[in-house]
Amino acid sequence: MKAAQTSFFDGGQRLQMTESIELTLQSLQAYGADHPHWGIAWSGGKDSSATLTVICWLIDSGRIAAPKTLTVFYADTRQELPPLAIAAQHIMDELVERGIRIEVVRAPLDKRFMVYILGRGVPPPNNNTLRWCTRQIKIDPMEQALRDRLGELDGNILMITGVRQGESAIRDRRIEMSCSKDGAECGQGWYQQVLPNAAGLRGRIATLAPLLHWRVCHVWEWLKHWATQPEFGDWSTATIADAYGGDEAEEINARTGCIGCPLAQEEKALENILRSPAWAYLAPLRGLKPLWRELREPQHRLKKAGIERLKDGSIAKNPQRMGPLTFAARTMALDRILEIQRTCNAAAQEQSRPMIDLINAEEEARIRELIAAETWPDGWDGDEPRADTVMPIVYQNGAVQPLLFVEDMR
Ligand code: SF4
């Protein structure tokens, strides 16, 4: 039998929670007053949702003075886990009821994750050479949204992020930007680090992470037991905690990011969601991560044939580098993802559960249009050989090692 869990409202733990909120309050009092406008970079994950709802509660309850304007920037990558996307929608409704302005921040159609891979042919991101995704689907759109908003405002803006480091943050006064580790929320550290230096934003934006010192157990406690109560705002945050594993969320320590994120080692968040009978119909989503891995294989890509001269006449560092996805690979992947979507949605209809749209009609049409127009990423024209073609090896200094055993390899 499971031991009875102690509640956060018990003695010492409640005190810790109160102290954490007090530090948050102090940081907002210290920095907030210097900025007439505040923005909150919110991804729907646990840390940024806790940040958003704590700040709204502190304002609503009169503990901090409201800024002249407050804008919530919801980063919608179109790759969010369905329960988190649904919870975000509920919270947006609650923000609207309070009269808070929301900007839904989305990459332009051609830059979205699915369209960029399947339409333009850029391989799925990885941890080594090709991490294009965070900048493209999160940071660049956020920069643009901020530029647009600042165009309407006088003065500067304080951009509030959900970066959180727990007790170590206070100890070593260092913010770690990694968002591929367990428990982190992809993008938040980048907002903290990159946005203040972006072109057109320098000097007009400062960042603040008012929950930097919160321990992860405080985040869960806030989302599940505090924010849901009328005295703290009556927010729809319990779903977020449930999506991460409810009472076991802390041990599971899932990272927040896209479904099937090719950079994460494990799909902890998705696996946890699938453990719930209500969400089990989304099991076909497990097929996304292996698909991204498969698409990086040579048989699905082109490669440069020999010495590649760059625009400035120099020789590219990595001769014969692998490049974009073939049309056959893109079409195969599109079919497979649409099949995953169809299977999930057929089950959703049967069980009266929410449907998903991994690729919506507009995105599918655009992907097919880009394939039909024979679109390749910059620097590729489609005449290159497939990457599994056996060829003489070209070294960086231009030396060529001819094939041995040519006959055998044909
Ligand atoms: S969650 Fe993964 S796929 Fe999504 S932006 Fe972050 S690193 Fe890229």
Coordinates of C-alpha atoms and ligand atoms in Angstrom, one line a residue:
M1 CA 0.0 0.0 0.0
K2 CA 1.2 3.5 -0.8
A3 CA 2.2 5.6 2.2
A4 CA 0.0 8.6 2.7
Q5 CA 1.5 11.7 1.1
T6 CA 2.1 14.7 3.2
S7 CA 0.6 17.9 1.9
F8 CA 2.5 21.0 1.1
F9 CA 0.2 22.8 3.3
D10 CA 1.9 21.0 6.2
G11 CA 4.3 22.9 8.3
G12 CA 7.8 23.3 7.0
Q13 CA 7.1 22.7 3.4
R14 CA 4.4 25.3 3.3
L15 CA 6.9 27.7 4.8
Q16 CA 9.4 26.9 2.0
M17 CA 6.7 27.6 -0.5
T18 CA 5.8 30.8 1.1
E19 CA 9.5 31.8 1.1
S20 CA 9.8 31.0 -2.6
I21 CA 6.9 33.1 -3.4
E22 CA 8.2 35.9 -1.2
L23 CA 11.5 35.9 -3.2
T24 CA 9.6 36.0 -6.4
L25 CA 7.6 39.0 -5.1
Q26 CA 10.8 40.8 -4.1
S27 CA 12.4 40.2 -7.5
L28 CA 9.3 41.6 -9.3
Q29 CA 9.2 44.6 -6.9
A30 CA 12.9 45.3 -7.5
Y31 CA 12.9 45.1 -11.3
G32 CA 9.3 45.4 -12.4
A33 CA 8.8 49.0 -11.4
D34 CA 11.6 50.1 -13.8
H35 CA 9.6 48.8 -16.8
P36 CA 6.3 50.2 -17.8
H37 CA 5.5 47.1 -20.0
W38 CA 5.8 43.5 -19.1
G39 CA 5.7 40.5 -21.4
I40 CA 5.6 36.8 -20.3
A41 CA 7.2 34.2 -22.6
W42 CA 4.9 31.2 -22.0
S43 CA 5.2 27.8 -23.7
G44 CA 2.5 26.0 -21.8
G45 CA 5.1 23.9 -19.9
K46 CA 5.2 23.6 -16.2
D47 CA 7.8 26.4 -15.3
S48 CA 6.4 29.0 -17.6
S49 CA 2.8 28.2 -16.6
A50 CA 3.7 28.5 -13.0
T51 CA 5.4 31.8 -13.7
L52 CA 2.4 33.1 -15.6
T53 CA -0.2 32.2 -13.0
V54 CA 1.9 33.3 -10.0
I55 CA 2.4 36.7 -11.6
C56 CA -1.3 37.1 -12.4
W57 CA -2.2 36.2 -8.9
L58 CA 0.4 38.6 -7.4
I59 CA -1.1 41.4 -9.5
D60 CA -4.8 40.4 -8.9
S61 CA -4.2 40.2 -5.1
G62 CA -2.5 43.6 -5.0
R63 CA 0.8 42.3 -3.9
I64 CA 2.6 43.8 -6.8
A65 CA 1.5 46.9 -8.8
A66 CA 0.3 46.1 -12.3
P67 CA 2.5 47.3 -15.1
K68 CA 1.1 49.8 -17.6
T69 CA 0.6 46.8 -20.0
L70 CA 1.0 43.1 -19.7
T71 CA 1.3 40.9 -22.8
V72 CA 1.4 37.1 -22.6
F73 CA 3.3 35.7 -25.6
Y74 CA 2.2 32.1 -26.1
A75 CA 4.8 30.2 -28.1
D76 CA 2.8 27.8 -30.2
T77 CA 5.2 25.5 -32.0
R78 CA 2.3 23.3 -33.4
Q79 CA 4.4 20.4 -31.9
E80 CA 3.0 20.5 -28.4
L81 CA 1.8 17.5 -26.5
P82 CA -2.0 17.5 -26.8
P83 CA -2.9 17.6 -23.1
L84 CA -0.5 20.6 -22.7
A85 CA -1.9 22.3 -25.8
I86 CA -5.5 21.8 -24.4
A87 CA -4.5 23.1 -21.0
A88 CA -2.9 26.2 -22.6
Q89 CA -6.1 26.8 -24.4
H90 CA -8.1 26.8 -21.2
I91 CA -5.6 29.1 -19.5
M92 CA -5.8 31.5 -22.5
D93 CA -9.6 31.6 -22.0
E94 CA -9.0 32.5 -18.3
L95 CA -6.5 35.2 -19.3
V96 CA -9.0 36.6 -21.7
E97 CA -11.6 36.7 -19.0
R98 CA -9.2 38.8 -17.0
G99 CA -8.7 41.2 -19.9
I100 CA -5.1 40.2 -20.4
R101 CA -3.7 40.5 -23.9
I102 CA -2.4 37.3 -25.5
E103 CA -0.2 37.1 -28.6
V104 CA -0.1 33.6 -30.1
V105 CA 3.4 33.3 -31.5
R106 CA 3.8 30.9 -34.3
A107 CA 6.5 30.5 -37.0
P108 CA 5.5 31.5 -40.5
L109 CA 4.0 28.5 -42.5
D110 CA 7.2 27.7 -44.4
K111 CA 9.3 27.7 -41.3
R112 CA 7.1 25.4 -39.2
F113 CA 8.7 22.1 -38.1
M114 CA 6.7 19.8 -40.4
V115 CA 6.7 22.1 -43.5
Y116 CA 10.4 22.8 -43.2
I117 CA 11.3 19.1 -43.0
L118 CA 8.8 17.6 -45.4
G119 CA 8.3 20.5 -47.8
R120 CA 11.7 22.2 -48.0
G121 CA 13.6 18.9 -47.3
V122 CA 15.8 20.0 -44.4
P123 CA 16.6 17.0 -42.3
P124 CA 15.2 16.7 -38.7
P125 CA 17.3 18.5 -36.2
N126 CA 19.9 16.7 -34.0
N127 CA 22.1 17.5 -31.1
N128 CA 25.3 17.8 -33.1
T129 CA 25.4 19.7 -36.4
L130 CA 21.9 20.6 -37.0
R131 CA 19.9 22.1 -34.2
W132 CA 17.9 24.6 -36.3
C133 CA 14.5 24.0 -34.6
T134 CA 14.6 26.0 -31.3
R135 CA 15.7 29.2 -33.0
Q136 CA 13.3 28.7 -35.9
I137 CA 10.1 27.6 -34.3
K138 CA 10.5 29.4 -30.9
I139 CA 13.1 32.2 -30.8
D140 CA 12.7 33.9 -34.2
P141 CA 8.9 34.1 -33.9
M142 CA 9.2 35.4 -30.4
E143 CA 11.7 38.0 -31.5
Q144 CA 9.3 39.1 -34.2
A145 CA 6.3 39.2 -31.9
L146 CA 8.3 41.3 -29.5
R147 CA 9.4 43.7 -32.2
D148 CA 5.8 44.1 -33.4
R149 CA 4.6 44.7 -29.8
L150 CA 7.4 47.2 -29.0
G151 CA 6.4 49.1 -32.2
E152 CA 3.1 49.8 -30.5
L153 CA 4.5 50.7 -27.1
D154 CA 6.5 53.6 -25.7
G155 CA 9.5 52.7 -23.4
N156 CA 11.0 49.3 -22.8
I157 CA 9.6 45.9 -21.9
L158 CA 10.5 43.5 -19.2
M159 CA 10.3 40.0 -20.7
I160 CA 9.6 37.5 -18.0
T161 CA 10.6 33.9 -18.5
G162 CA 10.1 30.6 -16.8
V163 CA 13.8 29.7 -16.4
R164 CA 14.2 27.9 -13.2
Q165 CA 17.3 26.4 -11.6
G166 CA 16.2 25.6 -8.1
E167 CA 18.3 26.2 -5.0
S168 CA 21.6 26.0 -7.0
A169 CA 20.5 29.2 -8.8
I170 CA 20.8 31.2 -5.5
R171 CA 23.9 29.4 -4.5
D172 CA 26.0 29.9 -7.6
R173 CA 24.2 32.8 -9.2
R174 CA 24.5 31.2 -12.6
I175 CA 21.7 30.5 -15.1
E176 CA 22.2 27.4 -17.1
M177 CA 20.7 27.6 -20.6
S178 CA 20.6 24.0 -21.4
C179 CA 17.1 22.9 -22.4
S180 CA 17.9 19.3 -23.5
K181 CA 18.3 18.0 -19.9
D182 CA 15.5 16.4 -18.0
G183 CA 13.1 18.6 -16.3
A184 CA 13.9 21.6 -18.4
E185 CA 11.5 23.5 -20.7
C186 CA 12.9 23.9 -24.3
G187 CA 13.2 27.5 -25.3
Q188 CA 13.0 29.3 -21.9
G189 CA 16.7 29.7 -21.4
W190 CA 17.1 30.9 -25.0
Y191 CA 14.5 33.6 -24.5
Q192 CA 16.4 34.6 -21.4
Q193 CA 19.8 34.7 -23.2
V194 CA 19.1 35.6 -26.8
L195 CA 16.2 38.0 -26.9
P196 CA 17.9 41.0 -25.1
N197 CA 20.6 40.9 -27.8
A198 CA 18.4 40.5 -30.9
A199 CA 18.5 43.1 -33.6
G200 CA 15.9 45.7 -33.0
L201 CA 15.4 44.7 -29.4
R202 CA 18.7 45.7 -27.9
G203 CA 18.3 48.3 -25.2
R204 CA 14.5 48.0 -25.2
I205 CA 14.2 44.6 -23.5
A206 CA 15.3 43.2 -20.2
T207 CA 14.6 39.7 -19.0
L208 CA 13.7 38.4 -15.6
A209 CA 13.2 34.9 -14.3
P210 CA 11.3 35.4 -11.1
L211 CA 10.9 31.7 -10.4
L212 CA 14.6 31.0 -10.9
H213 CA 15.0 29.8 -7.3
W214 CA 11.9 27.6 -7.1
R215 CA 12.4 24.0 -6.4
V216 CA 10.6 21.7 -8.8
C217 CA 8.4 20.4 -6.0
H218 CA 7.2 24.0 -5.5
V219 CA 6.2 24.2 -9.2
W220 CA 4.1 21.0 -9.0
E221 CA 2.6 22.1 -5.7
W222 CA 1.6 25.5 -7.2
L223 CA 0.2 24.0 -10.4
K224 CA -1.7 21.2 -8.8
H225 CA -2.9 22.5 -5.4
W226 CA -2.5 26.3 -5.1
A227 CA -3.2 27.9 -8.5
T228 CA -6.4 25.8 -8.8
Q229 CA -8.0 27.3 -5.8
P230 CA -10.1 30.4 -6.1
E231 CA -8.0 32.4 -3.7
F232 CA -5.0 31.9 -6.0
G233 CA -6.8 32.5 -9.3
D234 CA -8.7 29.3 -10.0
W235 CA -6.5 28.4 -12.9
S236 CA -6.7 25.2 -15.1
T237 CA -3.2 24.2 -14.2
A238 CA -3.9 20.8 -12.7
T239 CA -4.0 19.2 -16.2
I240 CA -0.4 20.4 -16.7
A241 CA 0.8 18.6 -13.6
D242 CA -1.2 15.5 -14.6
A243 CA 0.3 15.5 -18.0
Y244 CA 3.8 15.3 -16.4
G245 CA 2.8 12.5 -14.1
G246 CA 0.6 13.9 -11.3
D247 CA 2.0 13.0 -7.9
E248 CA 5.0 11.2 -9.6
A249 CA 5.8 14.2 -11.8
E250 CA 8.9 15.1 -9.7
E251 CA 10.4 11.6 -10.0
I252 CA 9.6 11.3 -13.7
N253 CA 11.2 14.7 -14.3
A254 CA 10.1 14.9 -17.9
R255 CA 11.4 17.6 -20.2
T256 CA 8.9 20.0 -21.9
G257 CA 9.2 20.1 -25.7
C258 CA 7.9 19.0 -29.0
I259 CA 6.2 15.6 -29.5
G260 CA 8.9 13.2 -30.7
C261 CA 11.7 15.8 -30.1
P262 CA 14.7 14.3 -32.0
L263 CA 17.0 15.8 -29.4
A264 CA 15.6 14.3 -26.3
Q265 CA 16.9 10.9 -25.3
E266 CA 13.6 9.5 -24.1
E267 CA 10.0 10.5 -24.6
K268 CA 9.2 10.7 -20.9
A269 CA 6.4 13.2 -21.2
L270 CA 4.6 11.3 -24.0
E271 CA 5.1 8.0 -22.2
N272 CA 3.7 9.4 -19.1
I273 CA 0.6 10.8 -20.9
L274 CA 0.0 7.4 -22.5
R275 CA -0.1 5.7 -19.1
S276 CA -3.4 7.5 -18.5
P277 CA -6.3 5.5 -20.0
A278 CA -7.9 8.7 -21.2
W279 CA -4.9 9.5 -23.4
A280 CA -3.9 6.0 -24.4
Y281 CA -5.4 6.5 -27.8
L282 CA -2.5 8.7 -28.7
A283 CA -0.1 5.8 -28.6
P284 CA 0.6 6.0 -32.4
L285 CA 2.5 9.3 -31.6
R286 CA 5.3 7.0 -30.5
G287 CA 6.0 6.5 -34.2
L288 CA 7.2 10.1 -34.7
K289 CA 10.6 9.9 -32.9
P290 CA 11.8 6.8 -34.8
L291 CA 10.7 8.4 -38.0
W292 CA 12.8 11.5 -37.4
R293 CA 15.8 9.2 -36.7
E294 CA 15.1 7.1 -39.8
L295 CA 15.0 10.2 -42.0
R296 CA 18.6 11.1 -41.1
E297 CA 19.8 7.8 -42.7
P298 CA 21.8 8.1 -46.0
Q299 CA 19.2 6.3 -48.1
H300 CA 16.7 9.2 -47.5
R301 CA 19.1 12.0 -48.3
L302 CA 21.4 13.6 -50.9
K303 CA 25.1 14.3 -50.5
K304 CA 27.7 16.5 -52.1
A305 CA 29.6 14.5 -54.7
G306 CA 33.1 16.0 -54.5
I307 CA 34.9 19.1 -53.5
E308 CA 32.3 21.8 -52.7
R309 CA 33.3 25.4 -53.3
L310 CA 31.6 27.9 -51.1
K311 CA 30.5 31.4 -52.4
D312 CA 33.8 32.9 -51.3
G313 CA 35.7 30.3 -53.3
S314 CA 37.0 28.4 -50.3
I315 CA 36.5 24.7 -50.0
A316 CA 33.7 23.4 -47.7
K317 CA 35.1 21.8 -44.5
N318 CA 33.2 18.6 -44.8
P319 CA 33.4 17.2 -48.4
Q320 CA 30.6 14.8 -49.3
R321 CA 28.4 16.1 -46.5
M322 CA 24.9 14.6 -46.3
G323 CA 22.2 17.1 -47.1
P324 CA 18.4 17.3 -47.7
L325 CA 15.7 14.7 -47.8
T326 CA 14.8 13.1 -51.2
F327 CA 11.3 13.6 -52.4
A328 CA 10.6 9.9 -51.9
A329 CA 11.6 10.2 -48.3
R330 CA 9.5 13.3 -47.7
T331 CA 6.4 11.7 -49.3
M332 CA 7.0 8.6 -47.3
A333 CA 7.3 10.6 -44.0
L334 CA 4.2 12.7 -44.9
D335 CA 2.1 9.6 -45.5
R336 CA 3.3 8.0 -42.3
I337 CA 2.6 11.1 -40.2
L338 CA -0.9 11.5 -41.7
E339 CA -1.5 7.9 -40.9
I340 CA -0.5 8.4 -37.3
Q341 CA -2.9 11.4 -37.2
R342 CA -5.7 9.4 -38.8
T343 CA -5.3 6.5 -36.4
C344 CA -5.3 8.8 -33.4
N345 CA -8.3 10.8 -34.6
A346 CA -10.4 7.7 -35.5
A347 CA -9.9 6.5 -31.9
A348 CA -10.6 10.0 -30.6
Q349 CA -13.9 10.0 -32.4
E350 CA -14.8 6.6 -31.1
Q351 CA -14.0 7.6 -27.5
S352 CA -15.3 11.2 -27.7
R353 CA -11.8 12.4 -26.9
P354 CA -9.9 15.5 -28.4
M355 CA -8.6 15.2 -31.9
I356 CA -5.1 16.2 -32.9
D357 CA -3.7 17.9 -35.9
L358 CA 0.0 17.2 -36.3
I359 CA -0.3 18.5 -39.8
N360 CA -3.3 20.7 -40.6
A361 CA -4.9 21.1 -44.0
E362 CA -3.0 24.3 -44.8
E363 CA 0.3 22.7 -43.8
E364 CA -0.3 19.6 -45.8
A365 CA -1.3 21.6 -48.9
R366 CA 1.9 23.7 -48.6
I367 CA 4.1 20.6 -48.1
R368 CA 2.7 19.0 -51.3
E369 CA 3.0 22.3 -53.1
L370 CA 6.7 22.6 -52.1
I371 CA 7.4 19.0 -53.2
A372 CA 5.6 19.5 -56.5
A373 CA 7.7 22.6 -57.1
E374 CA 10.8 20.6 -56.4
T375 CA 12.0 22.7 -53.6
W376 CA 15.5 22.2 -52.1
P377 CA 17.2 24.0 -49.3
D378 CA 19.7 26.8 -50.2
G379 CA 22.9 25.4 -51.8
W380 CA 21.2 22.2 -53.1
D381 CA 19.6 21.7 -56.5
G382 CA 18.6 18.1 -56.5
D383 CA 21.2 16.9 -58.9
E384 CA 23.4 15.6 -56.1
P385 CA 23.7 11.8 -55.6
R386 CA 21.8 10.0 -53.0
A387 CA 23.8 9.8 -49.8
D388 CA 24.1 6.0 -49.9
T389 CA 25.8 6.1 -53.3
V390 CA 29.3 4.5 -53.0
M391 CA 31.8 7.0 -54.3
P392 CA 35.6 7.8 -54.1
I393 CA 36.4 9.5 -50.8
V394 CA 37.3 13.2 -51.0
Y395 CA 39.4 14.7 -48.2
Q396 CA 39.2 18.2 -47.1
N397 CA 42.5 19.1 -48.8
G398 CA 41.1 18.0 -52.1
A399 CA 42.8 14.6 -52.2
V400 CA 40.7 11.8 -53.6
Q401 CA 40.9 8.2 -52.6
P402 CA 39.6 6.1 -55.5
L403 CA 37.3 3.2 -54.8
L404 CA 39.0 -0.2 -54.3
F405 CA 37.0 -3.2 -55.5
V406 CA 34.9 -1.1 -57.8
E407 CA 33.4 -4.2 -59.5
D408 CA 32.2 -5.6 -56.2
M409 CA 30.5 -2.4 -55.2
R410 CA 28.4 -2.0 -58.3
Ligands
SF4_1 S1 11.6 20.4 -28.2 FE1 13.1 19.4 -29.4 S2 12.3 19.6 -31.5 FE2 11.2 21.1 -30.3 S3 12.3 23.0 -30.5 FE3 13.1 22.0 -28.7 S4 14.9 20.8 -29.3 FE4 13.7 21.3 -31.2

